[in-house]
Amino acid sequence: MRKRSRTPEIIEAMSRAQQIAFGPFVFAACVSAKRLGMLKVLGQSGGLTREELAERMHLSPYGVKVLADMLVPAGVLRSEAGKLFLTKVGECLEWDPLTGVNLDFTADVCFKPLAHLEEAIREERPAGLSEFGPWPTVYEAMPHLPPQVLASWLRFDHYYSETAFREALKHLAGLAPRRILDIGGNTGRFCELALKALPQASVTLIDLPGQCAMARSNAALAGLGERFATAPVDWLDPEAMPETGGPADLIWMSQFLDCFSPDECRSILARAQRLLAPDGTIAILECILDNQDYEAAHMSLAATSLYFTAVANGNSRFFRRDELAAILADSGLDIEREIHPIGASHTLFLCRSAREDGAC
Amino acid sequence: MRKRSRTPEIIEAMSRAQQIAFGPFVFAACVSAKRLGMLKVLGQSGGLTREELAERMHLSPYGVKVLADMLVPAGVLRSEAGKLFLTKVGECLEWDPLTGVNLDFTADVCFKPLAHLEEAIREERPAGLSEFGPWPTVYEAMPHLPPQVLASWLRFDHYYSETAFREALKHLAGLAPRRILDIGGNTGRFCELALKALPQASVTLIDLPGQCAMARSNAALAGLGERFATAPVDWLDPEAMPETGGPADLIWMSQFLDCFSPDECRSILARAQRLLAPDGTIAILECILDNQDYEAAHMSLAATSLYFTAVANGNSRFFRRDELAAILADSGLDIEREIHPIGASHTLFLCRSAREDGAC
């Protein structure tokens, strides 16, 4: 594109394309500046020269200058009369908890694995996980991840799910469920919160045998006697059914269906309905890509989907609303209520069997 | 930040902060989509459904969907009535040569090394180079880099310097130089172009012994007899002077001074002036950070500085104009002409000794 053909539209597109091409530099500069204390020192000052900043940070003037060279055009710092100041964007990067969780998740869990994204898509496996070790999925890798990687992963996971679980439980309390099945309950965190919030309820966690064992060793769940049980199952075996000991009045699935293909979802939902009492509810908590109020939340979900691709399992992504709605309709489930937002970006679907023969 | 405190200014800052935090995902999605042929196929079609696109790309529908989920909010694709279209930004990523060179340079040379940026700044060495091998700087690493890394590096280097060299030579031709010293001549590419463009001139390439040997083995320079010579020197030895066999009427330094600290620059410029004839010119070609017409060019230079930090040598960066001007003034050099832009983003400074005792 020669200069004479540079219309404002092309200049803007070119500018955005270079922002993308240099995005990893901006990201790395922000993470480094934050971890080296540069954002904090600047935020607590009324503006500093590069030399003053270097002295306070016990860093070379070169280091401060080369970071500032990038952080100023990136909008994180402002340079005025020879002094550097932190912008609102810089304040978010330093002090906002959501931004901090996202930044650390990208830096520690996803950054180097993303170099394998093309391979992951081509081969339909989480090829980026090889940066940490030889595991087939992140679920097997979890207990062996380096401490900083695991810590950033857990903080990301908990930040989003903790608030969502607590808010969802307020809505579930109105249903006064007695027997709950937590399908895909993983570490048992939802079981823990549910047993606290709903003193009349008992919960059975249903997951792979490894996850069931992990949940049984969860100290907060031990000692609850008959109120907590586990039932192992591998839903990918199309005949498999967990032993739940009787119909449930509430089945809970949190970010569970998004781990499966549409056909697998239909098969799982058909079998799940056989575990449900006639008036029972299936409560599905999902992040729906196109249900988001903020552009940033939309991008956050799209990024998390790519984490599934490159690091986690190679085949998950968050649903668009029409995709999930079609699966539920195909499975004979009516959406009775749809509550959004739950937490930062989740949607809660309360569903009932439309078919009379759907319940046992 | 609770919702009630979300003013438009904070929403915008939060949105920008998340764009930064997820920048590596956007980048990886774009590189993967381009290398998997997705951008090209879409650009050559009048819009395709995700399923049609997957079929044409011989890729899983999942792969297409998870990439599109990110490329739509990133502004690279547009989704309308169930079909995907390439935007102007997507066209730049696929077809614009400058964008392509930048994208490949970031992906192949810089991406994984940028995970070591904090360490590089803290330890003042190119810590990211460890992703490729155990070399102290990229200059020693060059002959051993994996082919794709080297190819992307060379394309980036040549894309910017080739045009700049040719344009600069048009300005130098007016000076009708006979004896040229190319200080920091590296592979000898400028010598080659200069000897072609200026048939009356001879050129001596001055660099480290390894670079001199490399340039002497350059086929295009061999056989030029007395018109081409090399003179090894290590400028970091403050007493060192190259053997040039007589005063020059033009000294050329292209992206050379930016490899040194201000004190080192002053020492080098003092010695360089002793190699110059009384009326001689020192021509300095540099990318000046704050001389850029386009925001994208500014960001490109800031990114290249971070490449110097993390991958190349751990201590270089492009000058801001006042920094270079101060060094030239301290060294007794007057800027006679300043020509901008040369090529995409360079500035050419034509300087003369202000002090009578500056020349030999």
XYZ file of C-alpha atoms in Angstrom:
720
model
C 0.000 0.000 0.000
C 1.696 3.146 -1.204
C 1.213 6.382 0.610
C -0.945 7.932 -2.067
C -3.587 5.238 -1.541
C -3.730 5.707 2.230
C -7.308 6.748 2.888
C -8.273 7.327 6.539
C -10.013 3.938 6.509
C -6.848 2.158 5.363
C -4.671 4.068 7.830
C -6.984 2.967 10.629
C -6.999 -0.654 9.444
C -3.203 -0.637 9.081
C -2.853 0.851 12.541
C -5.121 -1.802 14.064
C -3.234 -4.559 12.188
C 0.093 -3.349 13.626
C -1.477 -3.181 17.110
C -2.314 -6.853 16.686
C 1.130 -7.711 15.286
C 2.853 -5.992 18.220
C 0.261 -6.983 20.850
C 2.616 -9.502 22.476
C 5.212 -6.725 23.001
C 2.637 -4.467 24.661
C 1.514 -7.353 26.829
C 5.059 -8.328 27.846
C 5.952 -4.698 28.597
C 2.884 -4.342 30.856
C 3.533 -7.583 32.742
C 7.214 -6.676 33.203
C 6.426 -3.112 34.300
C 3.877 -4.383 36.815
C 6.082 -7.135 38.215
C 9.104 -4.822 38.409
C 7.001 -2.362 40.459
C 7.028 0.415 37.850
C 3.250 0.902 37.675
C 2.891 0.965 41.459
C 5.734 3.435 42.033
C 4.361 5.751 39.342
C 0.797 5.442 40.616
C 1.881 6.459 44.103
C 3.866 9.466 42.864
C 2.837 12.735 41.295
C 4.896 12.006 38.183
C 8.589 11.086 37.928
C 11.380 11.562 35.400
C 12.755 8.364 33.910
C 15.919 8.759 35.998
C 13.985 9.277 39.259
C 11.848 6.260 38.455
C 14.916 4.094 37.757
C 16.411 5.111 41.088
C 13.248 4.314 43.052
C 12.929 0.958 41.282
C 16.632 0.084 41.715
C 16.647 -0.594 37.982
C 18.828 0.599 35.098
C 17.663 3.822 33.398
C 17.780 1.767 30.190
C 15.188 -0.686 31.545
C 12.840 2.121 32.552
C 13.262 3.924 29.226
C 12.728 0.913 26.982
C 9.548 -0.033 28.880
C 8.259 3.555 28.891
C 8.942 3.804 25.135
C 6.264 1.112 24.675
C 3.925 1.934 27.566
C 3.388 5.525 26.412
C 2.065 4.681 22.913
C 0.146 1.770 24.487
C -1.762 4.263 26.665
C -0.549 2.832 29.978
C 1.719 5.786 30.810
C 1.564 9.436 29.859
C 4.707 11.501 29.251
C 4.486 15.215 29.978
C 7.266 17.772 30.360
C 9.835 15.019 30.862
C 7.832 13.218 33.555
C 5.931 9.938 33.400
C 2.426 9.498 34.842
C 0.172 6.448 35.224
C -3.031 6.586 33.126
C -6.427 5.080 34.043
C -5.478 2.044 31.930
C -2.287 1.712 33.973
C -4.331 1.946 37.179
C -6.541 -0.926 35.986
C -3.470 -3.029 35.196
C -1.969 -2.376 38.629
C -4.974 -2.367 40.955
C -8.113 -3.846 39.368
C -8.476 -7.479 40.561
C -10.214 -8.752 37.397
C -7.493 -7.276 35.185
C -4.804 -8.717 37.458
C -6.316 -12.191 37.301
C -6.559 -12.014 33.495
C -3.012 -10.675 33.112
C -1.470 -13.397 35.284
C -3.533 -16.140 33.620
C -2.314 -15.057 30.186
C 1.288 -14.595 31.347
C 1.762 -17.730 33.429
C -0.658 -20.291 31.970
C -1.206 -19.333 28.336
C 1.579 -17.193 26.883
C 4.147 -19.738 25.732
C 1.513 -22.422 24.953
C -0.143 -19.956 22.552
C 2.908 -20.338 20.301
C 1.430 -23.803 19.580
C -2.112 -22.667 18.725
C -1.892 -23.434 15.011
C -0.614 -26.939 15.769
C -3.345 -27.413 18.407
C -6.061 -26.535 15.906
C -4.557 -28.615 13.139
C -4.107 -31.685 15.350
C -7.158 -31.148 17.607
C -5.144 -31.552 20.801
C -3.846 -29.077 23.435
C -0.386 -28.865 21.848
C 0.649 -25.890 24.019
C 0.601 -28.042 27.135
C 3.965 -29.448 25.961
C 5.506 -26.248 27.373
C 4.798 -27.705 30.837
C 5.081 -31.454 30.263
C 3.877 -34.507 28.336
C 0.222 -34.672 29.455
C -2.761 -35.310 27.153
C -4.970 -32.662 28.837
C -4.591 -30.008 31.532
C -6.692 -32.091 33.919
C -3.975 -34.742 34.206
C -1.314 -32.000 34.286
C -2.876 -29.992 37.116
C -1.132 -31.651 40.108
C 2.253 -31.352 38.356
C 2.174 -27.758 37.102
C 4.859 -25.338 38.370
C 3.547 -23.482 41.471
C 3.237 -20.073 39.773
C 1.363 -21.587 36.815
C -1.035 -23.467 39.086
C -1.577 -20.424 41.325
C -2.471 -18.196 38.361
C -4.753 -20.915 36.966
C -6.607 -21.347 40.268
C -6.963 -17.609 40.836
C -8.467 -17.226 37.352
C -10.830 -20.159 37.814
C -11.949 -19.137 41.310
C -12.271 -15.457 40.509
C -14.975 -16.139 37.961
C -16.676 -19.243 39.366
C -16.773 -18.307 43.063
C -18.998 -15.249 42.609
C -21.086 -17.043 40.005
C -21.661 -20.063 42.298
C -22.763 -17.873 45.209
C -25.150 -15.853 43.061
C -26.555 -18.946 41.357
C -27.230 -20.582 44.729
C -29.518 -17.692 45.701
C -31.691 -18.547 42.704
C -31.521 -22.292 43.373
C -32.568 -21.790 47.016
C -36.021 -20.787 45.759
C -36.423 -24.300 44.313
C -35.755 -25.825 47.778
C -34.012 -28.873 46.297
C -33.468 -31.944 48.512
C -31.442 -34.208 46.229
C -28.889 -32.479 43.997
C -26.637 -34.069 41.383
C -23.550 -31.990 40.513
C -22.602 -33.308 37.073
C -18.990 -32.436 36.251
C -18.373 -31.278 39.825
C -14.565 -31.397 39.483
C -12.858 -30.317 42.759
C -16.169 -30.174 44.653
C -16.162 -26.428 45.245
C -19.816 -26.057 44.202
C -20.835 -28.998 46.426
C -19.166 -27.264 49.355
C -21.012 -23.992 48.778
C -24.324 -25.749 48.028
C -24.228 -27.844 51.203
C -23.622 -24.659 53.200
C -26.273 -22.587 51.433
C -28.937 -25.330 51.353
C -28.931 -27.081 54.764
C -31.780 -29.443 53.780
C -30.021 -30.725 50.652
C -27.706 -33.611 49.911
C -25.364 -33.521 46.899
C -23.843 -36.255 44.751
C -20.810 -35.213 42.739
C -20.666 -36.996 39.377
C -17.409 -36.935 37.440
C -14.511 -39.084 36.219
C -13.139 -41.493 38.866
C -10.034 -39.304 39.404
C -12.098 -36.187 40.057
C -14.398 -38.145 42.418
C -11.385 -39.328 44.414
C -10.001 -35.769 44.547
C -13.345 -34.425 45.784
C -13.620 -37.155 48.449
C -10.222 -36.045 49.770
C -11.488 -32.442 50.001
C -11.384 -31.667 53.740
C -14.373 -29.327 53.571
C -16.539 -32.164 52.200
C -15.281 -34.929 54.466
C -17.377 -35.531 57.556
C -20.641 -34.479 55.951
C -21.764 -38.097 56.084
C -24.758 -38.922 53.936
C -25.195 -35.365 52.684
C -22.249 -35.771 50.282
C -21.539 -38.652 47.917
C -19.712 -39.231 44.660
C -20.685 -41.297 41.622
C -18.028 -41.929 38.984
C -18.943 -42.034 35.305
C -17.350 -41.450 31.918
C -20.091 -39.789 29.882
C -18.149 -40.372 26.659
C -19.167 -44.043 26.934
C -22.664 -43.686 25.410
C -24.126 -46.470 27.605
C -22.636 -45.255 30.892
C -24.926 -44.160 33.731
C -23.791 -43.141 37.230
C -25.246 -44.885 40.312
C -27.141 -42.099 42.050
C -29.535 -44.113 44.236
C -32.766 -42.413 43.180
C -34.210 -39.483 41.231
C -32.911 -35.966 41.894
C -34.965 -32.812 42.049
C -32.051 -30.662 40.849
C -29.269 -31.465 38.400
C -26.472 -28.877 38.302
C -24.053 -28.532 35.366
C -21.544 -25.690 35.558
C -19.336 -25.141 32.502
C -19.756 -28.825 31.820
C -21.550 -29.078 28.483
C -19.024 -26.740 26.837
C -16.449 -29.538 27.202
C -18.341 -31.726 24.714
C -19.394 -31.752 21.075
C -23.083 -31.044 20.290
C -23.785 -34.768 19.695
C -22.136 -35.688 22.988
C -24.174 -32.980 24.759
C -27.420 -34.440 23.401
C -26.435 -37.924 24.541
C -25.491 -36.671 28.025
C -28.653 -34.600 28.429
C -30.832 -37.569 27.424
C -29.209 -39.725 30.090
C -29.245 -36.931 32.684
C -33.008 -36.589 32.306
C -33.368 -40.254 33.327
C -31.803 -39.266 36.692
C -34.324 -36.466 37.263
C -37.616 -36.573 39.212
C -40.746 -35.671 37.154
C -40.846 -32.071 38.393
C -37.089 -31.717 38.638
C -34.956 -28.907 37.259
C -31.748 -29.026 35.254
C -29.741 -25.901 36.105
C -27.074 -25.098 33.537
C -24.477 -22.411 34.257
C -22.530 -21.333 31.178
C -20.627 -18.356 29.826
C -22.463 -17.447 26.641
C -20.218 -15.691 24.140
C -22.862 -13.362 22.713
C -24.714 -12.685 25.986
C -22.060 -10.242 27.192
C -22.764 -6.615 28.074
C -19.141 -5.530 27.774
C -16.848 -5.921 24.775
C -14.070 -6.819 27.225
C -16.124 -9.724 28.621
C -16.786 -11.020 25.102
C -13.050 -10.955 24.366
C -12.273 -12.600 27.701
C -14.538 -15.550 26.833
C -13.113 -15.868 23.320
C -9.636 -15.945 24.879
C -10.676 -18.588 27.400
C -11.984 -20.701 24.517
C -8.530 -20.482 22.919
C -7.045 -21.545 26.258
C -9.259 -24.665 25.994
C -7.869 -25.212 22.489
C -4.170 -24.647 23.122
C -3.724 -25.708 26.749
C -6.719 -27.476 28.280
C -8.201 -30.158 26.037
C -8.019 -29.103 22.383
C -11.764 -29.261 21.720
C -13.830 -27.009 24.030
C -15.220 -23.554 23.539
C -17.919 -21.411 25.091
C -21.304 -21.593 23.356
C -22.990 -18.917 21.380
C -26.568 -18.670 22.653
C -28.186 -20.207 19.563
C -25.855 -23.216 19.760
C -26.797 -24.051 23.357
C -30.499 -23.297 22.777
C -30.550 -25.726 19.824
C -28.943 -28.485 21.908
C -31.441 -27.967 24.748
C -34.398 -27.975 22.339
C -33.117 -31.118 20.578
C -32.813 -32.753 24.000
C -36.435 -32.014 24.876
C -35.626 -29.381 27.477
C -37.630 -26.185 27.911
C -35.775 -23.140 29.234
C -38.068 -21.981 32.057
C -35.860 -19.111 33.224
C -32.693 -17.542 31.879
C -30.847 -15.312 34.350
C -28.016 -13.020 33.256
C -25.544 -11.946 34.423
C -24.623 -14.390 37.153
C -21.277 -13.144 38.480
C -19.204 -11.313 35.880
C -20.226 -13.134 32.718
C -22.236 -16.320 33.359
C -25.828 -17.110 32.408
C -28.011 -19.505 34.422
C -30.537 -21.608 32.475
C -33.260 -23.332 34.546
C -34.717 -26.113 32.382
C -37.442 -28.764 32.629
C -38.168 -31.838 30.586
C -40.726 -31.010 27.915
C -41.410 -34.684 27.129
C -43.436 -36.679 29.625
C -41.268 -39.726 29.020
C -38.175 -37.630 29.702
C -38.341 -38.178 33.456
C -38.092 -41.507 35.178
C -14.517 -1.832 40.723
C -18.195 -2.404 41.351
C -20.700 -1.761 38.646
C -22.131 1.343 40.260
C -18.764 3.096 39.949
C -18.351 2.271 36.253
C -18.201 5.656 34.571
C -17.692 5.664 30.781
C -14.044 6.596 31.371
C -13.496 3.585 33.635
C -15.342 1.246 31.260
C -13.066 2.399 28.449
C -9.924 1.989 30.566
C -11.055 -1.462 31.729
C -11.792 -2.452 28.151
C -8.347 -1.305 26.984
C -6.689 -3.115 29.919
C -8.418 -6.380 28.957
C -7.384 -5.852 25.316
C -3.805 -5.711 26.563
C -4.247 -8.723 28.858
C -5.687 -10.804 26.008
C -3.472 -9.321 23.268
C -1.403 -12.512 22.972
C -4.597 -14.511 22.269
C -5.656 -12.096 19.519
C -2.163 -12.256 18.057
C -1.998 -16.063 18.154
C -5.478 -16.356 16.626
C -4.475 -14.047 13.747
C -1.207 -15.858 13.035
C -2.958 -19.246 13.151
C -5.846 -18.084 10.956
C -3.410 -16.662 8.411
C -1.125 -19.688 8.353
C -4.077 -22.099 8.181
C -5.365 -20.198 5.111
C -8.542 -18.908 6.784
C -8.011 -15.221 5.995
C -7.139 -15.938 2.361
C -10.110 -18.250 1.749
C -12.490 -15.729 3.314
C -10.956 -12.809 1.433
C -11.435 -14.597 -1.879
C -15.060 -15.490 -1.132
C -18.194 -13.400 -0.812
C -18.759 -14.616 2.742
C -18.951 -18.191 4.049
C -20.705 -19.999 6.886
C -18.413 -21.527 9.486
C -19.176 -24.996 8.102
C -18.434 -23.990 4.491
C -15.196 -22.390 5.628
C -14.153 -25.515 7.552
C -14.782 -27.645 4.477
C -12.751 -25.388 2.180
C -9.905 -25.295 4.709
C -9.992 -29.069 5.358
C -10.183 -28.166 9.041
C -12.524 -29.158 11.876
C -15.603 -26.930 12.307
C -14.401 -26.553 15.909
C -11.100 -25.015 14.760
C -12.880 -22.520 12.520
C -15.409 -21.596 15.217
C -12.937 -21.093 18.044
C -10.771 -18.846 15.839
C -13.779 -16.902 14.542
C -15.020 -16.434 18.127
C -11.869 -14.348 18.731
C -11.372 -12.804 15.290
C -14.842 -11.226 15.244
C -14.458 -9.179 18.464
C -10.859 -8.432 17.390
C -12.203 -6.739 14.235
C -10.464 -9.105 11.802
C -13.664 -10.851 10.694
C -17.247 -9.675 10.526
C -20.182 -12.021 11.195
C -23.440 -11.250 9.427
C -26.504 -13.437 8.957
C -24.522 -16.557 9.812
C -21.693 -15.805 7.369
C -18.138 -14.664 8.019
C -16.460 -11.876 6.034
C -12.903 -10.503 6.043
C -12.615 -6.883 7.273
C -10.088 -4.273 6.098
C -7.961 -5.198 9.127
C -8.070 -8.829 8.007
C -7.034 -7.761 4.497
C -3.998 -5.951 5.940
C -3.039 -9.042 7.944
C -3.313 -11.279 4.881
C -1.995 -9.118 2.046
C -0.101 -6.038 3.258
C 3.663 -6.786 3.079
C 4.643 -4.524 6.012
C 2.037 -6.154 8.259
C 3.154 -9.603 7.126
C 6.785 -8.865 7.921
C 5.855 -7.534 11.378
C 3.550 -10.474 12.139
C 6.162 -13.088 11.207
C 8.926 -11.262 13.078
C 6.834 -11.207 16.253
C 5.675 -14.814 15.819
C 8.937 -16.486 14.866
C 11.678 -14.340 16.415
C 10.135 -12.604 19.426
C 7.056 -14.370 20.794
C 8.485 -16.972 23.140
C 11.554 -14.845 24.046
C 9.170 -12.104 25.237
C 8.202 -14.413 28.115
C 11.695 -13.534 29.438
C 11.407 -9.742 29.142
C 11.251 -9.056 32.884
C 14.356 -11.199 33.432
C 16.120 -9.476 30.504
C 15.493 -6.044 32.005
C 16.421 -7.108 35.504
C 19.663 -8.785 34.391
C 20.482 -6.445 31.470
C 21.023 -9.311 29.038
C 18.918 -10.766 26.169
C 17.431 -13.518 28.342
C 14.839 -14.488 25.711
C 17.554 -15.761 23.387
C 17.697 -18.871 25.614
C 14.585 -20.053 23.727
C 16.899 -20.653 20.746
C 20.215 -21.543 22.400
C 22.982 -20.504 24.800
C 24.369 -17.428 23.006
C 25.277 -14.114 24.690
C 23.767 -11.973 21.880
C 21.764 -12.537 18.703
C 24.813 -11.672 16.595
C 26.624 -14.847 17.665
C 23.344 -16.794 17.396
C 22.514 -15.715 13.853
C 24.246 -18.535 11.909
C 22.653 -21.152 14.200
C 19.031 -19.979 14.341
C 16.310 -22.350 13.067
C 15.601 -21.615 9.360
C 12.119 -20.134 9.916
C 13.399 -17.864 12.698
C 16.315 -16.649 10.583
C 14.098 -16.143 7.515
C 11.601 -14.007 9.458
C 14.460 -12.048 11.036
C 16.103 -11.323 7.668
C 12.810 -10.382 6.001
C 12.099 -7.911 8.819
C 15.595 -6.430 8.701
C 15.705 -6.164 4.906
C 12.163 -4.873 4.543
C 12.988 -1.764 6.528
C 16.668 -1.220 5.716
C 16.630 -1.968 1.982
C 14.271 0.881 1.052
C 15.952 3.194 3.541
C 19.439 2.460 2.134
C 18.325 3.127 -1.454
C 16.617 6.382 -0.546
C 19.522 7.533 1.616
C 21.984 6.871 -1.217
C 20.116 9.342 -3.439
C 20.855 12.050 -0.876
C 24.464 10.921 -0.404
C 25.082 10.977 -4.178
C 24.820 14.777 -4.050
C 27.897 14.822 -1.797
C 29.903 12.904 -4.456
C 31.947 11.052 -1.829
C 35.163 9.285 -2.905
C 36.230 7.565 0.303
C 33.416 6.164 2.463
C 33.725 4.465 5.847
C 30.741 2.254 6.746
C 30.966 2.062 10.532
C 28.972 -0.918 11.847
C 28.512 -2.254 8.318
C 27.512 -5.751 9.491
C 26.751 -8.046 6.503
C 27.932 -5.448 3.975
C 24.549 -4.846 2.371
C 24.972 -1.050 2.439
C 28.487 -1.348 0.970
C 27.043 -3.369 -1.889
C 24.362 -0.796 -2.684
C 26.749 2.146 -2.210
C 29.379 0.720 -4.558
C 26.669 0.249 -7.191
C 25.064 3.673 -6.709
C 28.349 5.615 -6.438
C 30.734 4.277 -9.121
C 33.521 6.728 -8.164
C 33.534 5.697 -4.497
C 35.449 3.144 -2.481
C 34.071 1.826 0.814
C 35.742 0.440 3.920
C 33.496 -1.609 6.181
C 34.395 -1.166 9.853
C 33.019 -3.654 12.357
C 33.984 -6.468 14.735
C 36.440 -9.005 13.244
C 33.654 -11.614 12.803
C 31.446 -9.213 10.859
C 34.425 -8.137 8.698
C 35.143 -11.766 7.839
C 31.463 -12.366 7.009
C 31.383 -9.302 4.744
C 34.596 -10.355 2.967
C 32.925 -13.689 2.165
C 29.936 -11.824 0.651
C 30.004 -12.809 -3.043
C 28.590 -9.470 -4.204
C 31.538 -7.655 -2.590
C 34.279 -10.053 -3.641
C 36.102 -9.087 -6.819
C 35.645 -5.355 -6.330
C 39.382 -5.094 -5.693
C 40.499 -1.849 -4.096
C 37.010 -0.353 -4.027
C 36.065 -2.518 -1.031
C 38.057 -3.118 2.149
C 37.384 -4.017 5.756
C 38.915 -2.677 8.960
C 38.200 -4.544 12.188
C 37.750 -2.675 15.444
C 36.036 -3.084 18.797
C 34.785 0.400 19.632
C 34.097 -0.624 23.230
C 37.870 -0.516 23.784
C 38.154 3.258 24.347
C 41.638 3.427 22.759
C 40.824 1.355 19.671
C 41.030 2.934 16.207
C 40.526 1.084 12.908
C 43.229 1.204 10.198
C 41.524 3.075 7.372
C 44.539 4.269 5.378
C 43.598 7.948 5.184
C 40.826 10.473 5.860
C 37.321 9.801 4.533
C 34.963 12.334 3.049
C 31.887 10.393 4.198
C 31.342 8.310 7.320
C 28.135 6.258 7.296
C 26.511 4.893 10.460
C 23.203 3.085 10.033
C 21.413 1.992 13.215
C 24.830 1.820 14.802
C 24.836 4.391 17.593
C 21.595 2.967 19.020
C 23.599 -0.124 20.030
C 25.616 1.904 22.556
C 25.128 3.902 25.733
C 25.305 7.728 25.465
C 28.854 7.771 26.915
C 29.983 5.113 24.459
C 28.399 7.081 21.600
C 30.352 10.205 22.566
C 33.596 8.233 22.698
C 32.923 6.618 19.306
C 31.934 9.903 17.647
C 35.095 11.604 18.951
C 37.251 8.883 17.421
C 35.197 8.752 14.209
C 35.842 12.462 13.631
C 39.577 11.749 13.640
C 38.969 9.542 10.565
C 37.172 12.328 8.680
C 38.605 14.840 6.165
C 38.156 18.538 7.162
C 35.092 19.028 4.960
C 33.778 15.507 5.452
C 30.253 14.482 6.417
C 29.058 12.027 9.029
C 25.758 10.558 7.789
C 23.715 8.957 10.545
C 20.643 6.879 9.683
C 18.436 6.154 12.678
C 14.825 5.362 13.520
C 13.783 8.169 15.843
C 10.975 7.137 18.169
C 9.202 10.493 18.281
C 9.795 11.450 14.622
C 7.035 9.130 13.387
C 4.024 10.286 11.380
C 1.951 7.207 12.157
C 1.042 5.826 15.569
C 1.666 2.349 14.147
C 5.253 3.274 13.200
C 5.877 4.620 16.708
C 4.634 1.332 18.202
C 6.703 -0.678 15.711
C 9.887 1.079 16.858
C 9.032 0.674 20.542
C 8.502 -3.039 19.859
C 11.813 -3.314 18.023
C 13.522 -1.721 21.024
C 12.018 -4.461 23.213
C 13.350 -7.016 20.716
C 16.814 -5.505 21.351
C 16.189 -5.933 25.088
C 14.790 -9.463 25.146
C 16.450 -11.119 22.144
C 19.257 -9.109 20.562
C 21.684 -7.643 23.083
C 19.852 -6.572 26.240
C 20.879 -2.908 26.101
C 19.832 -1.161 22.855
C 16.865 0.996 22.040
C 15.921 3.528 19.397
C 16.635 7.148 20.328
C 14.145 9.839 21.057
C 15.174 12.885 19.016
C 16.389 14.957 21.978
C 18.610 12.092 23.150
C 20.447 11.795 19.819
C 20.616 15.571 19.338
C 22.260 15.947 22.767
C 24.865 13.287 21.949
C 25.682 14.930 18.604
C 25.981 18.382 20.207
C 28.189 17.026 23.018
C 30.388 15.435 20.353
C 30.882 18.730 18.532
C 28.759 17.786 15.539
C 26.399 20.206 13.788
C 23.331 18.727 12.100
C 23.487 20.315 8.631
C 20.454 18.508 7.223
C 17.818 16.254 8.724
C 15.759 14.291 6.199
C 12.592 12.425 7.198
C 11.169 9.996 6.349
C 13.805 7.856 4.688
C 12.004 4.615 3.827
C 9.159 3.795 6.200
C 10.455 5.256 9.434
C 14.133 6.299 9.293
C 15.648 9.764 9.621
C 18.928 10.746 7.936
C 21.165 13.223 9.787
C 23.977 14.828 7.749
C 26.511 16.229 10.230
C 29.799 18.158 10.154
C 32.429 18.779 12.770
C 31.768 22.097 14.464
C 35.216 22.215 16.092
C 38.213 22.958 13.893
C 40.312 20.472 15.828
C 37.634 17.831 15.277
C 39.006 16.799 11.896
C 42.452 15.420 11.284
